[in-house]
mmCIF file of C-alpha atoms in Angstrom:
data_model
loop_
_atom_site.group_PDB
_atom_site.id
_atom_site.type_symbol
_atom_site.label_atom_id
_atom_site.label_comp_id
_atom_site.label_asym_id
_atom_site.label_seq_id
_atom_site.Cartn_x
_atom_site.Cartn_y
_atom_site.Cartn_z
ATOM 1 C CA UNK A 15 0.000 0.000 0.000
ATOM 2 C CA UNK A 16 1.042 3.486 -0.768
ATOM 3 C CA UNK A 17 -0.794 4.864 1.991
ATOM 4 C CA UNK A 18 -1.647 8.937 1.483
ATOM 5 C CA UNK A 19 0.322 10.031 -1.293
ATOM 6 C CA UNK A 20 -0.239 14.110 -2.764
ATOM 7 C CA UNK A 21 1.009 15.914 -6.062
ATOM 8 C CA UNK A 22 3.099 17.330 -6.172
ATOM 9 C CA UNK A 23 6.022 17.823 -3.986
ATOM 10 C CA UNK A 24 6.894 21.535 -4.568
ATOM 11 C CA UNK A 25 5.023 24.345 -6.240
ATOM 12 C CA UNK A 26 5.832 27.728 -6.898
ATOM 13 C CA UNK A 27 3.108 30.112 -8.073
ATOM 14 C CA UNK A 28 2.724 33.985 -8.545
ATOM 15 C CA UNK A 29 0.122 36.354 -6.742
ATOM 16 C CA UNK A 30 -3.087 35.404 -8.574
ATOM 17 C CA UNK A 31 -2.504 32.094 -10.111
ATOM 18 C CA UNK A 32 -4.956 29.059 -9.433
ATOM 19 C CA UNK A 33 -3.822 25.420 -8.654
ATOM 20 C CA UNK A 34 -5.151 22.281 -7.280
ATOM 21 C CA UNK A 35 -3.143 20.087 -4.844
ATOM 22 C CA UNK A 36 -3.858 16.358 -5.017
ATOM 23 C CA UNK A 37 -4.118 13.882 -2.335
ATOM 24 C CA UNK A 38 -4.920 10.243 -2.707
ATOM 25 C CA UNK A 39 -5.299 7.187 0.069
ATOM 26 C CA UNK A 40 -5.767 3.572 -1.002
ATOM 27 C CA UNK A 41 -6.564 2.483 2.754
ATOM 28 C CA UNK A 42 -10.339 2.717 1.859
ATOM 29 C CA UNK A 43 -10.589 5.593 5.021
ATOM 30 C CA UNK A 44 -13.727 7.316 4.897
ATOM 31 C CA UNK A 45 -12.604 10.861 6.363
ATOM 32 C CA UNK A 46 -9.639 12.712 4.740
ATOM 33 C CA UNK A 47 -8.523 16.346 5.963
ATOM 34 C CA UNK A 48 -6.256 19.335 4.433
ATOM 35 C CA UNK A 49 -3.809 21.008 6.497
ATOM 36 C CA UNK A 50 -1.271 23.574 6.418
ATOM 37 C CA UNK A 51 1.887 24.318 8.454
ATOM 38 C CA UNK A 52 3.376 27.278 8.872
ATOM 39 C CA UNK A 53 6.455 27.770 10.849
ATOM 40 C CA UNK A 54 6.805 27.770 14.428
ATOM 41 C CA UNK A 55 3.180 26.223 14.072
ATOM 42 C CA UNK A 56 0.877 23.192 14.175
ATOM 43 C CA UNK A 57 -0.977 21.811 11.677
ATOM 44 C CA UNK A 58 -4.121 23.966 11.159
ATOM 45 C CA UNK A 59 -6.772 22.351 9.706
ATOM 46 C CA UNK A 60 -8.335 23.952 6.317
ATOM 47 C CA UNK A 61 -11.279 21.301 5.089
ATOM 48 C CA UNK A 62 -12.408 18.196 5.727
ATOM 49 C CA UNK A 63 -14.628 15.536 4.608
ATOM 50 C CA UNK A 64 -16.129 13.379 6.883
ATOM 51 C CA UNK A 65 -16.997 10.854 4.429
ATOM 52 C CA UNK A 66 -17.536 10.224 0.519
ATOM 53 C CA UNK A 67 -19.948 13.654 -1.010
ATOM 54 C CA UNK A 68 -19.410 15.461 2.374
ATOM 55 C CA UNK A 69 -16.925 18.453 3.084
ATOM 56 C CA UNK A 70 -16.817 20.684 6.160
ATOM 57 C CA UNK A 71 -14.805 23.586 6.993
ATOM 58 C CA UNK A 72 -11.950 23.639 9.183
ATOM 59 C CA UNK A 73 -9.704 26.394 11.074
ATOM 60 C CA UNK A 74 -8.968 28.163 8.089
ATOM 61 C CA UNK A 75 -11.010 27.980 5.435
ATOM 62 C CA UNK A 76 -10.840 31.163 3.439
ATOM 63 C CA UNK A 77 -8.903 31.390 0.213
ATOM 64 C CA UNK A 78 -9.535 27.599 -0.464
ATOM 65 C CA UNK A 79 -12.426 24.850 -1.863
ATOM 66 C CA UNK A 80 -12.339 21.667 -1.760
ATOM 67 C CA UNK A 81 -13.773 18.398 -3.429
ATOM 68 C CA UNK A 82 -14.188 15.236 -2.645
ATOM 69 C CA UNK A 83 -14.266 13.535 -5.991
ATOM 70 C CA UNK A 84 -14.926 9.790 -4.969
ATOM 71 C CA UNK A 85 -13.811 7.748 -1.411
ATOM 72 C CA UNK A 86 -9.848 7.590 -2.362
ATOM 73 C CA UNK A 87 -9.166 11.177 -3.859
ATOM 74 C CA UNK A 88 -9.525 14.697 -2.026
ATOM 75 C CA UNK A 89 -8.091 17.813 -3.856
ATOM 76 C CA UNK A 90 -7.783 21.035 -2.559
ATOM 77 C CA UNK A 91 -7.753 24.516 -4.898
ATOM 78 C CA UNK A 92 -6.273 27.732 -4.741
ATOM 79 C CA UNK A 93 -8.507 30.045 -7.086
ATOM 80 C CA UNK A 94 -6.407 33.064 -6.804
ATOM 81 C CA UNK A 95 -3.470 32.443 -4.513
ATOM 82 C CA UNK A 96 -1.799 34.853 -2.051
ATOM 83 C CA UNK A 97 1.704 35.280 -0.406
ATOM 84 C CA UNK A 98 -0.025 34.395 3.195
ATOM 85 C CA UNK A 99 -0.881 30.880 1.485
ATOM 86 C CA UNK A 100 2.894 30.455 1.406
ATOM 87 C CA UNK A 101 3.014 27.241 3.161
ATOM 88 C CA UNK A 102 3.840 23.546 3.545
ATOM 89 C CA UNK A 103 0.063 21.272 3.152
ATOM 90 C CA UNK A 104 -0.689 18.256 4.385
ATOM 91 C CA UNK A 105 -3.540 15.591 2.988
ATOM 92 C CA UNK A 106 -4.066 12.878 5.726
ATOM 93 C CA UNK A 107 -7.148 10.424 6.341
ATOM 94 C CA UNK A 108 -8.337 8.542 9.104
ATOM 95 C CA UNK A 109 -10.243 5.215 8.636
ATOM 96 C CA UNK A 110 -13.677 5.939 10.482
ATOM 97 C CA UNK A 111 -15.591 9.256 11.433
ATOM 98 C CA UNK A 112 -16.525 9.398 15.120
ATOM 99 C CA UNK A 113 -14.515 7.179 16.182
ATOM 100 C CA UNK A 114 -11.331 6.603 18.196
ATOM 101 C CA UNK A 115 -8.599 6.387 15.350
ATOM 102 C CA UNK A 116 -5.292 7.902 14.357
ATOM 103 C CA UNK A 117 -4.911 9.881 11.574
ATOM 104 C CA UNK A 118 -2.170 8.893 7.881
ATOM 105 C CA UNK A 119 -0.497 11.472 6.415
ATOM 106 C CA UNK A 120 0.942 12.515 3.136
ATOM 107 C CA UNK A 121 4.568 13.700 2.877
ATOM 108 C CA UNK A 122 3.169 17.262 2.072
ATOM 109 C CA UNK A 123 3.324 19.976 -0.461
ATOM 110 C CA UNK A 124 5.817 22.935 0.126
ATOM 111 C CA UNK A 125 4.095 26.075 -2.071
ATOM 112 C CA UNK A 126 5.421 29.113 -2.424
ATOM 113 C CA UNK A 127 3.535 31.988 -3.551
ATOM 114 C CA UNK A 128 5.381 35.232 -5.141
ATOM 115 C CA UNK B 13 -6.671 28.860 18.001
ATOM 116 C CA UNK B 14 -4.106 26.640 18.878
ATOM 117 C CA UNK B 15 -5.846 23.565 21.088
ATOM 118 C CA UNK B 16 -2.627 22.443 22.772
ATOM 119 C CA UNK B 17 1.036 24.429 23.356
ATOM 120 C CA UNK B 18 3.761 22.102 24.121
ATOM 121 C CA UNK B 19 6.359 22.753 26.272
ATOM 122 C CA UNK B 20 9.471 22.814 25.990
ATOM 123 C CA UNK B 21 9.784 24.459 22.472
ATOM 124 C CA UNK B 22 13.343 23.004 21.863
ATOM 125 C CA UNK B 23 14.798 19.746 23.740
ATOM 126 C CA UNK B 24 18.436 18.784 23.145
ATOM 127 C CA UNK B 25 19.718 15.493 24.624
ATOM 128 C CA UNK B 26 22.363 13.267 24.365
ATOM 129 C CA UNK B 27 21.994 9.181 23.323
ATOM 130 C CA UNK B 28 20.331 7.289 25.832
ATOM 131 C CA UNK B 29 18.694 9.871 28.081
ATOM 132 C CA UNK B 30 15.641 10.322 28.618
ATOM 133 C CA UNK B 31 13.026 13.046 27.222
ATOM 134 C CA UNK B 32 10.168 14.309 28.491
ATOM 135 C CA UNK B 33 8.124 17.145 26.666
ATOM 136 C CA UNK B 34 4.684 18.216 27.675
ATOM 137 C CA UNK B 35 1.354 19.502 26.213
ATOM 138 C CA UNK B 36 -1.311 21.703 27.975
ATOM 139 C CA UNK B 37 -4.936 22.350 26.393
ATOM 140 C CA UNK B 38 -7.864 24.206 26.982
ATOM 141 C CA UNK B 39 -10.561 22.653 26.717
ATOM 142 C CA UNK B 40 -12.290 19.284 27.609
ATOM 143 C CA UNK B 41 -11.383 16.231 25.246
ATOM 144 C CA UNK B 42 -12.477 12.625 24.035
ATOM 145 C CA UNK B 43 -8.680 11.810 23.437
ATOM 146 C CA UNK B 44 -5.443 13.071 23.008
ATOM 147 C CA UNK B 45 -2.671 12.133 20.355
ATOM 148 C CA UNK B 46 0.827 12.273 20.324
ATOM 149 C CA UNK B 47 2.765 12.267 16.263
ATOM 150 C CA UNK B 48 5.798 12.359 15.294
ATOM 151 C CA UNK B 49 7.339 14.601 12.481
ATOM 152 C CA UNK B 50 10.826 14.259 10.657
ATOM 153 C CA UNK B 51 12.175 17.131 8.918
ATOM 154 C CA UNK B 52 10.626 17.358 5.540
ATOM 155 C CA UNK B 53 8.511 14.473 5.993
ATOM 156 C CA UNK B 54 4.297 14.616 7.497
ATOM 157 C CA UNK B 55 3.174 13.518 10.478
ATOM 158 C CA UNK B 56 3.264 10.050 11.595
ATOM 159 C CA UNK B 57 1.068 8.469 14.635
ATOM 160 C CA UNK B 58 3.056 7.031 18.028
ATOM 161 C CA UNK B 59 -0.074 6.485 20.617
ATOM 162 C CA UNK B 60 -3.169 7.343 21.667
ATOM 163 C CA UNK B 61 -4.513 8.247 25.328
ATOM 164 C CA UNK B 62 -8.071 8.351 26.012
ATOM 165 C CA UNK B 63 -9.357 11.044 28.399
ATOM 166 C CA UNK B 64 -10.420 8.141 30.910
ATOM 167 C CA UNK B 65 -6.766 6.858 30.674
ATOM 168 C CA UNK B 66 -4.384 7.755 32.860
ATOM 169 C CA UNK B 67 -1.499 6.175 31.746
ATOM 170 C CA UNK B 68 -0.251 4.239 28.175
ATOM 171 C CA UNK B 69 2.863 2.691 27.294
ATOM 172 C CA UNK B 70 4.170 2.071 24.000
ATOM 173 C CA UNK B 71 7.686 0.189 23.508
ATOM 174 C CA UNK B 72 10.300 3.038 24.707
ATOM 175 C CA UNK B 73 7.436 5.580 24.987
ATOM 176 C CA UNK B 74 5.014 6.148 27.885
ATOM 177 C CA UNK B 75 2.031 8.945 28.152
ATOM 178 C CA UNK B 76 0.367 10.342 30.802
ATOM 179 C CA UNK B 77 -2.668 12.897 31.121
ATOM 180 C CA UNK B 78 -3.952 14.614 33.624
ATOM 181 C CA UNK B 79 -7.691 16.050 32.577
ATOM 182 C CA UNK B 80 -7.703 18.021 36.007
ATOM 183 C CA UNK B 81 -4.799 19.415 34.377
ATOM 184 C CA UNK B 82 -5.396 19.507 31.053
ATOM 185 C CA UNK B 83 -2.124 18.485 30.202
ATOM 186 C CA UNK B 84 -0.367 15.352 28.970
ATOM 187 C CA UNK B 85 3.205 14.399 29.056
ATOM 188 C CA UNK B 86 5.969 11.796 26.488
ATOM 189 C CA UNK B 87 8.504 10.459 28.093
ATOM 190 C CA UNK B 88 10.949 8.515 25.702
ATOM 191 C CA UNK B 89 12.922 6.465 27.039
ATOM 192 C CA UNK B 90 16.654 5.770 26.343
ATOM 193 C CA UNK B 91 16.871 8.230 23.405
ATOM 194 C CA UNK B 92 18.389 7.386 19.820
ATOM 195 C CA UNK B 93 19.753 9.540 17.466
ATOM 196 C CA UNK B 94 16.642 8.193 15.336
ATOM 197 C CA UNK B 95 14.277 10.079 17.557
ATOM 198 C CA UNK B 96 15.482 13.339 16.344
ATOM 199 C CA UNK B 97 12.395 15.229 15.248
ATOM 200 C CA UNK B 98 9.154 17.635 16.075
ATOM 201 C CA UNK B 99 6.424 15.949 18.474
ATOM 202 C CA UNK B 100 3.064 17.047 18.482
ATOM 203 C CA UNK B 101 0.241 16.680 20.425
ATOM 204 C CA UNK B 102 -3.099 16.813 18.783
ATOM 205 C CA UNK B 103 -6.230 17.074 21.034
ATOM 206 C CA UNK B 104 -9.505 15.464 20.215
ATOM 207 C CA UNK B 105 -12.330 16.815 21.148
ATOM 208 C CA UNK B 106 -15.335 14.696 19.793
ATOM 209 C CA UNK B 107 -16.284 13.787 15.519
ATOM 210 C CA UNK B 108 -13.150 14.025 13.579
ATOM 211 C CA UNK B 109 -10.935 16.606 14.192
ATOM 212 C CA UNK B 110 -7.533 16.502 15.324
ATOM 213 C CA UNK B 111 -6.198 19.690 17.056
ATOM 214 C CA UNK B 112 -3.194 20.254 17.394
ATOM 215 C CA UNK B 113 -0.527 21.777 19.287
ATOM 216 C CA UNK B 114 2.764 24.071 18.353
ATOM 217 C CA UNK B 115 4.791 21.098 18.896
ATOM 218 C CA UNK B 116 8.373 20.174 20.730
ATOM 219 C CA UNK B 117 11.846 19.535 18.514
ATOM 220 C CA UNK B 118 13.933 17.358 20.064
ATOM 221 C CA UNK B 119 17.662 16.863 19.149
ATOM 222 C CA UNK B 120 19.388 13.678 20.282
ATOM 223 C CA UNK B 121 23.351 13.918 19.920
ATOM 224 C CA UNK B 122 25.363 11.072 19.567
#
């Protein structure tokens, strides 16, 4: 198994551009989450989906959608992106909803917005 | 907000001591989580306490949490070069959200 894996590894955008970060598990977990890091920080949580056709908003929504195109894949977009979105994000899943269970996460995505 | 601070920010040790870092939180929880992180690498799952737990070992790690307190502690025992990374706790405080805390980077030094 691959576990959470996310495309791709680096980015580098200007102000304004769009992009869509791509996370995929093949543990057949229901929930999957976005994060980002910042430095100095936790993770903060941006969106999540709870399970197949549901999404939710996290911590820090704003500046970001999300879609949850079928039970394995999760992508997150940028529609016009901003220097404060400089950041390292992290996919991760977590096999039931409402239940005691840890969390898998991708190796990340380190964007950098000019 | 930040659920959980940890505490100390920065830990250096040498091989085969022990470290201890702690995590505080504010509010009442269903669990709490402790993950690891390498550098450049996500986050990666070491144990899980429930809030009617007192006490869990894992292999050379052992948590404790105090919900009078609202703080947990990891101890790891007889350190490793290996362990080098950032710690986080993440608090749980019911559904499906993890949140977490500003974390702890610990240095072991052969």
């Amino acid at each position: 198994n691959a576990g959470v894996t996310q495309t791709p590894k680096f980015q580098v955008l200007k102000t304004g551009q769009s992009m869509t970060l791509q996370c995929a598990q093949d543990m057949n977990h229901n929930s999957m989450y976005w994060y980002r890091q910042d430095p100095g920080m936790g993770l903060r949580l941006i969106y999540y989906s709870a399970s197949e056709g549901t999404t939710d908003k996290g911590e820090v929504p704003n500046g970001y959608n999300v879609s949850r195109l079928n039970k394995r894949e999760f992508s997150l977009r940028l529609e016009s992106a901003a220097p404060s979105q400089t950041s390292v994000y992290f996919c991760a899943s977590r096999l039931r909803d409402r239940e005691i269970a840890e969390q898998y996460f991708g190796p990340g995505t380190r964007l950098t917005v000019t | 907000s930040q659920q959980g601070e940890e505490d100390p920010q920065a830990l250096s040790i040498q091989e085969g001591e022990n470290a201890t870092m702690n995590c505080s939180y504010k509010t009442s929880i269903n669990n709490l989580q402790w993950y690891r992180q390498n550098s450049g690498r996500g986050l990666v799952h070491l144990i899980l306490i429930r809030s009617n737990e007192r006490e869990k070992h894992s292999g050379r790690l052992r948590v404790t949490l105090d919900t009078s307190k609202k703080s947990s502690s990891l101890l790891i025992t007889a350190s490793r070069a290996a362990d080098t990374a950032s710690y986080f706790c993440a608090t749980v405080r019911g559904g499906n959200k993890l949140t977490f805390g500003t974390g702890t980077q610990l240095k072991v030094e052969l």
